[in-house]
JSON list of C-alpha atoms in Angstrom, two decimals:
[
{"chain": "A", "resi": 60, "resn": "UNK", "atom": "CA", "xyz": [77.25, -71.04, -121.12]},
{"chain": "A", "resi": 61, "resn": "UNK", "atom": "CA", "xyz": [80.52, -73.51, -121.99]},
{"chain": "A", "resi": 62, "resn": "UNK", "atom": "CA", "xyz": [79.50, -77.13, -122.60]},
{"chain": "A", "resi": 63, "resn": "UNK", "atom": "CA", "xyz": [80.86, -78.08, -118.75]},
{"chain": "A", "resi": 64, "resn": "UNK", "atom": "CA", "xyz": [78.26, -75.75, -116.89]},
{"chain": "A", "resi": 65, "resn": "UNK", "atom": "CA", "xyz": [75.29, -76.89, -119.46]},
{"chain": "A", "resi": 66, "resn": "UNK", "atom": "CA", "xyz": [76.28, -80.57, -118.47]},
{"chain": "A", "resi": 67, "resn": "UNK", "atom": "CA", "xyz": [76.39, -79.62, -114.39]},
{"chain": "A", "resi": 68, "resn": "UNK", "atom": "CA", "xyz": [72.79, -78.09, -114.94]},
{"chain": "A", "resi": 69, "resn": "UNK", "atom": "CA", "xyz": [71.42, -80.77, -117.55]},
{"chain": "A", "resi": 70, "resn": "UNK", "atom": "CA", "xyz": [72.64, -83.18, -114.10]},
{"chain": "A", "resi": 71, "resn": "UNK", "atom": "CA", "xyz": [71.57, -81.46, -111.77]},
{"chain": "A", "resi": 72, "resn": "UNK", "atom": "CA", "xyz": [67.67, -80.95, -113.11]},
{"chain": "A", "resi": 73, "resn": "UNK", "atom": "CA", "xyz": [67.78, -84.79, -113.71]},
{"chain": "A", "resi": 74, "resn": "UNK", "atom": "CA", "xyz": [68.82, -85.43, -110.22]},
{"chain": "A", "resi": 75, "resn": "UNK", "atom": "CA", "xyz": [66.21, -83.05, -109.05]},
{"chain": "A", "resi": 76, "resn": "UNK", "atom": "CA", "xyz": [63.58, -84.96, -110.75]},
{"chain": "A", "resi": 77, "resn": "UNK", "atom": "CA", "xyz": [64.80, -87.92, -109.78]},
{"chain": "A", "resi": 78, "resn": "UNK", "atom": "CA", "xyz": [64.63, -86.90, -106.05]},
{"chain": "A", "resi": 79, "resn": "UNK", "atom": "CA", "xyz": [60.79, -85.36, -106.62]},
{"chain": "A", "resi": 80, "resn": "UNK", "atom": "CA", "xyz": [59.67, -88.24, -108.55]},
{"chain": "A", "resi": 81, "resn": "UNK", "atom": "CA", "xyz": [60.73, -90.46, -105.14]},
{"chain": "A", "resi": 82, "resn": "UNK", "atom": "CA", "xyz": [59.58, -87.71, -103.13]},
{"chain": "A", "resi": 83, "resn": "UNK", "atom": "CA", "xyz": [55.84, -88.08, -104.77]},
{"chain": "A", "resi": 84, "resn": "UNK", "atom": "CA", "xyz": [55.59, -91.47, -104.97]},
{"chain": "A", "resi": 85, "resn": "UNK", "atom": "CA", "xyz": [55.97, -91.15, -101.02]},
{"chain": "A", "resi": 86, "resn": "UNK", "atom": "CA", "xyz": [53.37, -88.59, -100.97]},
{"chain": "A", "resi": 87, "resn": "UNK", "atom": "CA", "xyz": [51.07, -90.95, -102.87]},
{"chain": "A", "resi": 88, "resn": "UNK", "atom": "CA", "xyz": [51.45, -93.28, -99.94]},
{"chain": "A", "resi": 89, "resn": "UNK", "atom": "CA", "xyz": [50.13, -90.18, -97.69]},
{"chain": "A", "resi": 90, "resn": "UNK", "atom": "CA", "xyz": [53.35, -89.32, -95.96]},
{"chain": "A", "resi": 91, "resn": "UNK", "atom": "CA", "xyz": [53.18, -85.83, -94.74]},
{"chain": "A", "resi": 92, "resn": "UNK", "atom": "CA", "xyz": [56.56, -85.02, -94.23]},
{"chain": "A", "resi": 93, "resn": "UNK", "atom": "CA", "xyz": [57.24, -85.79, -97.92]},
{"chain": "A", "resi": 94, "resn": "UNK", "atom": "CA", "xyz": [54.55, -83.75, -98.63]},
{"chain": "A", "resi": 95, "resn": "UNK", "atom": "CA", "xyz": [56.10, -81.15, -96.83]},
{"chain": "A", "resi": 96, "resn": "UNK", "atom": "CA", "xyz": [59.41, -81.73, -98.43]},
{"chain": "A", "resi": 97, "resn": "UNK", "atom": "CA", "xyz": [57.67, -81.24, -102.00]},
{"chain": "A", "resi": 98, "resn": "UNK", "atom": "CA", "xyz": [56.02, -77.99, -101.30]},
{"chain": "A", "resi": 99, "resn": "UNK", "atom": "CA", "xyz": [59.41, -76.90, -99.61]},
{"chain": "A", "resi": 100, "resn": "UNK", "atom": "CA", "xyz": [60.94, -77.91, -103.07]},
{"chain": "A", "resi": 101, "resn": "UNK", "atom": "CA", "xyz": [58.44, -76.89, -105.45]},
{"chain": "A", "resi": 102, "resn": "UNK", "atom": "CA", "xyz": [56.44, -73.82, -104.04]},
{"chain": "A", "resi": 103, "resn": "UNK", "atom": "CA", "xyz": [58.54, -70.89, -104.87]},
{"chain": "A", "resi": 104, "resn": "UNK", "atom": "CA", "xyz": [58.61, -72.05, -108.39]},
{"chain": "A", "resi": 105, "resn": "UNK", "atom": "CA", "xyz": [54.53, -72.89, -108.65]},
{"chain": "A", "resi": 106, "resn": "UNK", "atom": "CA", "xyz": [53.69, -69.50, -106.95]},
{"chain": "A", "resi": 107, "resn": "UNK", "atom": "CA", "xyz": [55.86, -67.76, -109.31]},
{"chain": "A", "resi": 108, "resn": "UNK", "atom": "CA", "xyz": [54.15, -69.19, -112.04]},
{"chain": "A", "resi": 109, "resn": "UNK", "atom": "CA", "xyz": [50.13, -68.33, -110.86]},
{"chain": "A", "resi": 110, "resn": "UNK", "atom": "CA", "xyz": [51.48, -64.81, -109.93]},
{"chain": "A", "resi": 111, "resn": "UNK", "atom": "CA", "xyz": [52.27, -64.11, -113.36]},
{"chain": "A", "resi": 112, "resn": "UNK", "atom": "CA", "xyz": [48.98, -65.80, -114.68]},
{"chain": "A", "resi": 113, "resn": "UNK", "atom": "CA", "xyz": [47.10, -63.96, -111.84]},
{"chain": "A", "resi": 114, "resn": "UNK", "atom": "CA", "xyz": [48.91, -60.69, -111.73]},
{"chain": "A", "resi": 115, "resn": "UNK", "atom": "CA", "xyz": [47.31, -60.25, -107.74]},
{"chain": "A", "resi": 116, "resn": "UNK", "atom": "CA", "xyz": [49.39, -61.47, -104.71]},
{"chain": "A", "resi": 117, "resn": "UNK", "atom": "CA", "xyz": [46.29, -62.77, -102.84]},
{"chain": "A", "resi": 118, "resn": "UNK", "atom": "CA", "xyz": [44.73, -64.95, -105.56]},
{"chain": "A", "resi": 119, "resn": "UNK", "atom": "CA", "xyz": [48.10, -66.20, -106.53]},
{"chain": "A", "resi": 120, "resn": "UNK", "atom": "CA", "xyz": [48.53, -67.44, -102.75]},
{"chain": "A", "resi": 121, "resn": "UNK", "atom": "CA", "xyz": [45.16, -68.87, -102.41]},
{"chain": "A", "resi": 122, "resn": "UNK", "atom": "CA", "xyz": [45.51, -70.73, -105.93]},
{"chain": "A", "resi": 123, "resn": "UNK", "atom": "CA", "xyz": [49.18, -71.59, -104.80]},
{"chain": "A", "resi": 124, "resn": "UNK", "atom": "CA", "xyz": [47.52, -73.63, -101.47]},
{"chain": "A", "resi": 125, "resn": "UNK", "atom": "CA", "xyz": [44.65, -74.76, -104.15]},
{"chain": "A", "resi": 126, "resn": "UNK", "atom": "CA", "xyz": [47.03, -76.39, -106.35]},
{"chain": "A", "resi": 127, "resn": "UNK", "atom": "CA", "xyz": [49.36, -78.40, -103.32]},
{"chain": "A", "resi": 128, "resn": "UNK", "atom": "CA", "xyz": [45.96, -79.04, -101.85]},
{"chain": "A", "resi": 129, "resn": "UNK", "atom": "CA", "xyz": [44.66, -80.99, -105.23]},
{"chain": "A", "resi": 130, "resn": "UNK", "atom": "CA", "xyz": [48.34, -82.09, -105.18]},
{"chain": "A", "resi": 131, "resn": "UNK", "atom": "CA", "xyz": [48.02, -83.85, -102.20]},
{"chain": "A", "resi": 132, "resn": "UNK", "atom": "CA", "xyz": [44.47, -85.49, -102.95]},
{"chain": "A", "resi": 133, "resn": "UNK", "atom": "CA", "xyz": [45.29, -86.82, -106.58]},
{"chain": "A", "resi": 134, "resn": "UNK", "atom": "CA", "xyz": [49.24, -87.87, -105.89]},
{"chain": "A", "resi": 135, "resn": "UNK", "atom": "CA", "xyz": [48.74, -91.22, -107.06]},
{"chain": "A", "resi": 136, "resn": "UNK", "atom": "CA", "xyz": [46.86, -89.65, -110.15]},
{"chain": "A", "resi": 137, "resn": "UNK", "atom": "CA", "xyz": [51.14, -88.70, -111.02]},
{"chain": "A", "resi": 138, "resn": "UNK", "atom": "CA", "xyz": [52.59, -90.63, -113.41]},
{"chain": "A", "resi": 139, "resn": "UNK", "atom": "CA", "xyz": [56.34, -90.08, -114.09]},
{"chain": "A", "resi": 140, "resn": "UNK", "atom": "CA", "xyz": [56.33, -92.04, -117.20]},
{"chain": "A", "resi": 141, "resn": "UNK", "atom": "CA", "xyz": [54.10, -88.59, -118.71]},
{"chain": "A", "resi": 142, "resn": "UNK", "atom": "CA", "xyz": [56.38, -85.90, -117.40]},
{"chain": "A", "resi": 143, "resn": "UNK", "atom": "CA", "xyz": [58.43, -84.84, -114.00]},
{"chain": "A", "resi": 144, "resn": "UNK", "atom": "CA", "xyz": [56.89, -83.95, -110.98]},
{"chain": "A", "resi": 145, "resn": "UNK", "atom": "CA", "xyz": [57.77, -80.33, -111.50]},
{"chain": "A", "resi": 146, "resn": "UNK", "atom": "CA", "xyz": [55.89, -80.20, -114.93]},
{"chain": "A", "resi": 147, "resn": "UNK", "atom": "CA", "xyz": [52.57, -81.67, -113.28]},
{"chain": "A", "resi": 148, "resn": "UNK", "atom": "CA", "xyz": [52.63, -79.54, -110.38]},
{"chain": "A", "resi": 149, "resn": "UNK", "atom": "CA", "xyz": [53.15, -76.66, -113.22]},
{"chain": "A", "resi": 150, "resn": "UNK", "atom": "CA", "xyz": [50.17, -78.16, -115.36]},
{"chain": "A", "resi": 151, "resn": "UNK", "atom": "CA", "xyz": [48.02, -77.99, -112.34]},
{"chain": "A", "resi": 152, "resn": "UNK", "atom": "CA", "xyz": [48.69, -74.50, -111.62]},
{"chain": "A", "resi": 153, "resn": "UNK", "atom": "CA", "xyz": [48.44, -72.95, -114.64]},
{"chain": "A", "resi": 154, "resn": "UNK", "atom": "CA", "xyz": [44.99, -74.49, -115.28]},
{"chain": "A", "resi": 155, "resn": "UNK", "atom": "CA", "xyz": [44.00, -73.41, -111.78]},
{"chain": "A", "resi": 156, "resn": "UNK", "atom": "CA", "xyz": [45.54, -70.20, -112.30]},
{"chain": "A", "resi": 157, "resn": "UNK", "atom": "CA", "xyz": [43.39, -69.86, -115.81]},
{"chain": "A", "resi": 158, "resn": "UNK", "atom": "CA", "xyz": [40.39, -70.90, -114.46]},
{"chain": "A", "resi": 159, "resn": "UNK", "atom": "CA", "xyz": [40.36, -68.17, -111.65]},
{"chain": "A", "resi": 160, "resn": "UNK", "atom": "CA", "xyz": [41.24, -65.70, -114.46]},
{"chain": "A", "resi": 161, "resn": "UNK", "atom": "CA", "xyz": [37.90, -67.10, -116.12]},
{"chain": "A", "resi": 162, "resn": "UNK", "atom": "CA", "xyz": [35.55, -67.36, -113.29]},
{"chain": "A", "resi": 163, "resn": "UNK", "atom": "CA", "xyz": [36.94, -64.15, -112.29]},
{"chain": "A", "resi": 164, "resn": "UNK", "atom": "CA", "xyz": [36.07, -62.53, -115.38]},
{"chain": "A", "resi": 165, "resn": "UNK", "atom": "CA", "xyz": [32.71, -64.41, -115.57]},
{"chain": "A", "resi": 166, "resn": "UNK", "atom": "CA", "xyz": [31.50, -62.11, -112.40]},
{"chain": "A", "resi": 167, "resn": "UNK", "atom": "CA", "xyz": [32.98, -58.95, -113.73]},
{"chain": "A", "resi": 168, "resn": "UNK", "atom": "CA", "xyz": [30.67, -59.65, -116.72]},
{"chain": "A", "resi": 169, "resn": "UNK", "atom": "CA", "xyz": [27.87, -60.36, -114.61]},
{"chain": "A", "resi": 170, "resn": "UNK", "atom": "CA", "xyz": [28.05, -57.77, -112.61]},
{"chain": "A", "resi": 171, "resn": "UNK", "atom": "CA", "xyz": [28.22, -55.37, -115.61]},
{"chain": "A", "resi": 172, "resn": "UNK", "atom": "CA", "xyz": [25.50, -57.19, -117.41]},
{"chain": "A", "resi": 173, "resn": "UNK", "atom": "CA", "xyz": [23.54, -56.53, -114.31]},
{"chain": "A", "resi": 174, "resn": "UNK", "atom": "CA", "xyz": [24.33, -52.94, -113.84]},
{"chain": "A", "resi": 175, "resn": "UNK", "atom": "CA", "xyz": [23.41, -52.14, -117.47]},
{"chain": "A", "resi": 176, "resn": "UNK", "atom": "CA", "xyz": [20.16, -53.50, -117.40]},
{"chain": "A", "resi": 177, "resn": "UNK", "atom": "CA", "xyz": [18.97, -53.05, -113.98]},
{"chain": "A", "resi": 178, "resn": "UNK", "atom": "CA", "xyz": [20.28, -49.13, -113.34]},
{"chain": "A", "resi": 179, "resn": "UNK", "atom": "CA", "xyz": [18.06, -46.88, -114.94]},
{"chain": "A", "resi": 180, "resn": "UNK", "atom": "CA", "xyz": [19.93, -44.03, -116.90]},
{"chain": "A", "resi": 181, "resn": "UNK", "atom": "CA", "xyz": [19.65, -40.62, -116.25]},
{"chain": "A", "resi": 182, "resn": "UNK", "atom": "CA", "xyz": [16.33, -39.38, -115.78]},
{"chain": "A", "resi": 183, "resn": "UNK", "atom": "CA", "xyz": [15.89, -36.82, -119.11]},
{"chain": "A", "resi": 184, "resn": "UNK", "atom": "CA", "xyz": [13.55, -34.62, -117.93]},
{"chain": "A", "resi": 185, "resn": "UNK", "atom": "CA", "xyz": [13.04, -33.04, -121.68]},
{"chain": "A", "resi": 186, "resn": "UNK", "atom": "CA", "xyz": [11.67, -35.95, -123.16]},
{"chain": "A", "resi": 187, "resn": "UNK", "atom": "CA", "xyz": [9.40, -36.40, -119.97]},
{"chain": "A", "resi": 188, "resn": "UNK", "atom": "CA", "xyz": [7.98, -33.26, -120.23]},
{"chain": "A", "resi": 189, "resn": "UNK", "atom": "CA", "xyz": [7.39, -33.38, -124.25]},
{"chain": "A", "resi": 190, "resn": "UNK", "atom": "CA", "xyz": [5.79, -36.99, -123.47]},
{"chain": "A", "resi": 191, "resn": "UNK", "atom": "CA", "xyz": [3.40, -35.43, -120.92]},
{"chain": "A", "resi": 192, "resn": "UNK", "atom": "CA", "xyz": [2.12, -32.47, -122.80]},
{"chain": "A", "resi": 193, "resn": "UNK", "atom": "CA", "xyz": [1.70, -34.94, -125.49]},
{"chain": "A", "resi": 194, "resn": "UNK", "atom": "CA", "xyz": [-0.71, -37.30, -123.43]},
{"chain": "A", "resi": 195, "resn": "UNK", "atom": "CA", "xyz": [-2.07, -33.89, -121.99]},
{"chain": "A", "resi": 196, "resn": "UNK", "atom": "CA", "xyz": [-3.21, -32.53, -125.61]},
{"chain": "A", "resi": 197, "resn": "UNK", "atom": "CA", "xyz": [-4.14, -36.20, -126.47]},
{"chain": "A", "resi": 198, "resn": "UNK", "atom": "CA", "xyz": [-6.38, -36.28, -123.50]},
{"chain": "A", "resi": 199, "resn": "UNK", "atom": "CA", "xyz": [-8.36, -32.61, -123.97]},
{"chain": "A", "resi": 200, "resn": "UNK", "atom": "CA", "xyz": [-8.94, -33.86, -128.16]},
{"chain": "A", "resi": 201, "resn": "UNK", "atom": "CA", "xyz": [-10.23, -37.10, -126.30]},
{"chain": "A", "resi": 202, "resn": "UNK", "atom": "CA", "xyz": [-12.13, -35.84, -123.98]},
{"chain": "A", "resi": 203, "resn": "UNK", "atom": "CA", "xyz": [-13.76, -33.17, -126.79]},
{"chain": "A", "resi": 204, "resn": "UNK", "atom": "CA", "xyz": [-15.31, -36.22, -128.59]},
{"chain": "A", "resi": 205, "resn": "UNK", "atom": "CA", "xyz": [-17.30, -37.15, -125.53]},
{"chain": "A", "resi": 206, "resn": "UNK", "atom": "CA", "xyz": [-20.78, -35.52, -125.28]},
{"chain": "A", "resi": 207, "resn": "UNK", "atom": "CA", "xyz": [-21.09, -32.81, -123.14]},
{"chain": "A", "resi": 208, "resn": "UNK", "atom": "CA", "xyz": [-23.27, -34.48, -120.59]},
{"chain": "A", "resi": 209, "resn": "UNK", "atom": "CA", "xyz": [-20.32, -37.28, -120.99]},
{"chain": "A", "resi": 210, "resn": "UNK", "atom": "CA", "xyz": [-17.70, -34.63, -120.56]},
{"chain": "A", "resi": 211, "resn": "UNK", "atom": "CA", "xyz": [-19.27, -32.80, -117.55]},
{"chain": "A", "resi": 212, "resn": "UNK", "atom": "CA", "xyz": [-19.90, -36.04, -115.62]},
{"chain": "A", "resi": 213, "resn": "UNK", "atom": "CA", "xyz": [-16.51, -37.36, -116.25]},
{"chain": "A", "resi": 214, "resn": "UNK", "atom": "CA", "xyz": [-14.75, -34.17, -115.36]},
{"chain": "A", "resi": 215, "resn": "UNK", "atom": "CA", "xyz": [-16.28, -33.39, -112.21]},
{"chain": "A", "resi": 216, "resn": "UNK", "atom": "CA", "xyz": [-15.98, -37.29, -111.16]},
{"chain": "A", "resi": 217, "resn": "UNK", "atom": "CA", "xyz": [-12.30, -37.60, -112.42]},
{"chain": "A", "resi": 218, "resn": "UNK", "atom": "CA", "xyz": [-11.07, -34.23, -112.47]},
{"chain": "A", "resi": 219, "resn": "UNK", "atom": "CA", "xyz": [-12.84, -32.46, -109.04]},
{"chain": "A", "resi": 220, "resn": "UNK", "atom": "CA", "xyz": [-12.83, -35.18, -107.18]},
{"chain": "A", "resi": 221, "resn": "UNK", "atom": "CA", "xyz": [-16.64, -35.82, -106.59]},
{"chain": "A", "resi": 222, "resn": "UNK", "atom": "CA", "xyz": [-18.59, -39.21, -106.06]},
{"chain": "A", "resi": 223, "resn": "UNK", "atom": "CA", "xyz": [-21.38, -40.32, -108.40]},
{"chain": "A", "resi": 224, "resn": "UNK", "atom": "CA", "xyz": [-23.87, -39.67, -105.62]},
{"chain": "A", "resi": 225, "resn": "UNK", "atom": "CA", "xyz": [-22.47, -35.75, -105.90]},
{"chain": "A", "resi": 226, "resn": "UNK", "atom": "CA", "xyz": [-22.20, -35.64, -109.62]},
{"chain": "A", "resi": 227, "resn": "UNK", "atom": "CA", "xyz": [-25.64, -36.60, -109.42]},
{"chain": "A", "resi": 228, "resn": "UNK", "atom": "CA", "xyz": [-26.76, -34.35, -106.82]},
{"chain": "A", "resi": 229, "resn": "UNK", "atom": "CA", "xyz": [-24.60, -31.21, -109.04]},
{"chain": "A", "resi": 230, "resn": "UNK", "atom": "CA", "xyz": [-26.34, -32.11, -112.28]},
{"chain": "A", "resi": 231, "resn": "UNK", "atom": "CA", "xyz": [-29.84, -32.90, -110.74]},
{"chain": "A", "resi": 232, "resn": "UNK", "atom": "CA", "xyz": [-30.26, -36.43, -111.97]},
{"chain": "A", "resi": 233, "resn": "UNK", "atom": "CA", "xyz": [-30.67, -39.69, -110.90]},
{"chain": "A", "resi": 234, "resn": "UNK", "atom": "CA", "xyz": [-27.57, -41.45, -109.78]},
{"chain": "A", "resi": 235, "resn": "UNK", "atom": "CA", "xyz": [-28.44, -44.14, -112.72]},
{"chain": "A", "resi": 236, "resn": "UNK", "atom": "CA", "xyz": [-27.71, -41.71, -115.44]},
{"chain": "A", "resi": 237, "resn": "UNK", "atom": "CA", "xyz": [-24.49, -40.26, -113.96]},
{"chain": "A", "resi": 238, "resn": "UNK", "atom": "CA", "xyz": [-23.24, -43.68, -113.97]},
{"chain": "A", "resi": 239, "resn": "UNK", "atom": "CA", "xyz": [-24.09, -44.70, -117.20]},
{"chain": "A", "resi": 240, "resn": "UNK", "atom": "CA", "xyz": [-22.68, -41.33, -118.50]},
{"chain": "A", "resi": 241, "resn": "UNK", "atom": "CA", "xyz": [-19.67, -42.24, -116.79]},
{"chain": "A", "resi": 242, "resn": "UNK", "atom": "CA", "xyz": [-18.83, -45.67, -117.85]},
{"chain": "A", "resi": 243, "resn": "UNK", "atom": "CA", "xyz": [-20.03, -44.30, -121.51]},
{"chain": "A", "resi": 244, "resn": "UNK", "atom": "CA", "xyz": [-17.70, -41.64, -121.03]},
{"chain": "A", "resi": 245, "resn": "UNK", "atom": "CA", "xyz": [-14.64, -43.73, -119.93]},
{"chain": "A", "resi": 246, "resn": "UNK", "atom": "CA", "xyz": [-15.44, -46.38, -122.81]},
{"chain": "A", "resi": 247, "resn": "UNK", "atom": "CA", "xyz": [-15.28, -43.82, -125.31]},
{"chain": "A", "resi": 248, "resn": "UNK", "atom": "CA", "xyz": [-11.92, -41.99, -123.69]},
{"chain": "A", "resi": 249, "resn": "UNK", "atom": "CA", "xyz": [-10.63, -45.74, -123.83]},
{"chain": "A", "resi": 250, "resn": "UNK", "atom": "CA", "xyz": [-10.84, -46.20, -127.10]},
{"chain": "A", "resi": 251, "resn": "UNK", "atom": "CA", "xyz": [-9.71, -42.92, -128.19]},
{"chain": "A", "resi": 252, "resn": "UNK", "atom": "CA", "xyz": [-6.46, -43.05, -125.59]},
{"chain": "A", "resi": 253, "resn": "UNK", "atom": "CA", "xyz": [-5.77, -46.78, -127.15]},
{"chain": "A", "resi": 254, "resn": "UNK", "atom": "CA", "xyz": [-2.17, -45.67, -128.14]},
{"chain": "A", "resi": 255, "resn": "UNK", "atom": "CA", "xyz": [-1.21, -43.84, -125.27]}
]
């Protein structure tokens, strides 16, 4: 570029802000057409900008109206002594642009969190069965230290099915004593079952 074109386009980017910095100050004073001139201005350049931060059309339009819409709330916030109008509007983009990026991310980290401890894995039917014949052959050694008026009892109650009253009746004694066998029983199974 030859030292005449740089000066044209060093001019015409001052006159530019120049015209935007009037054009805001307006907008500060709530007039909506030069609020309307600004975005006409200024848009194209801002979406450009969250699009690449972004990389998705729809967020980058959505954070695009975001950014005009804080724009228009906090114009008198501008102060052209700290920068051009073009360079805020930027500023407030890319930090709106960012923090989409972040929040965005924050879910996707939920969600995974979420899925990884709330989906149970495969079901590894192997390891069930090994675990059950293990409590199975725990249970028989358990139930061999009971007596075998203990045992009996226990077994028909737990095992067939059958009340007290018909344990009783089975074993011809009084309902008492199958009871007490029982809970004696169970205790004992209880205690020998502890780590299971």
């Amino acid at each position: 570029m030859c030292s005449a074109d740089a000066a044209r386009a060093h001019s015409a980017r001052a006159t530019e802000s120049a015209e935007l910095s009037d054009t805001m100050a307006r907008v500060a004073n709530g007039d909506a057409d030069a609020f309307a001139e600004l975005y006409d201005r200024t848009s194209a350049r801002v979406h450009g900008m969250v699009l690449r931060v972004l990389r998705d059309p729809g967020y980058a339009e959505e954070t695009t109206q975001e950014v005009f819409l804080q724009a228009w709330r906090t114009a008198s916030n501008f102060d052209p002594a700290r920068g051009s109008v073009l360079s805020w509007l930027m500023t407030l983009a890319h930090r709106r642009a960012v923090d989409r990026v972040r929040s965005e991310q924050a879910g996707t980290d939920r969600e995974a969190l979420y899925e990884t401890t709330n989906i149970a894995g495969p079901f590894d039917h192997v390891t069930e069965e090994v675990t059950r014949r293990l409590e199975h052959q725990s249970v028989l050694a358990c139930l061999d230290s009971l007596t075998d008026m203990q045992r009996e009892s226990v077994a028909m109650a737990y095992y067939d099915g059958r009340t007290y009253r018909e344990v009783a009746s089975q074993l011809g004694v009084a309902l008492s004593t199958v009871k007490t066998r029982i809970r004696d029983g169970l205790t004992r199974l209880r205690g020998c079952l502890g780590g299971l």
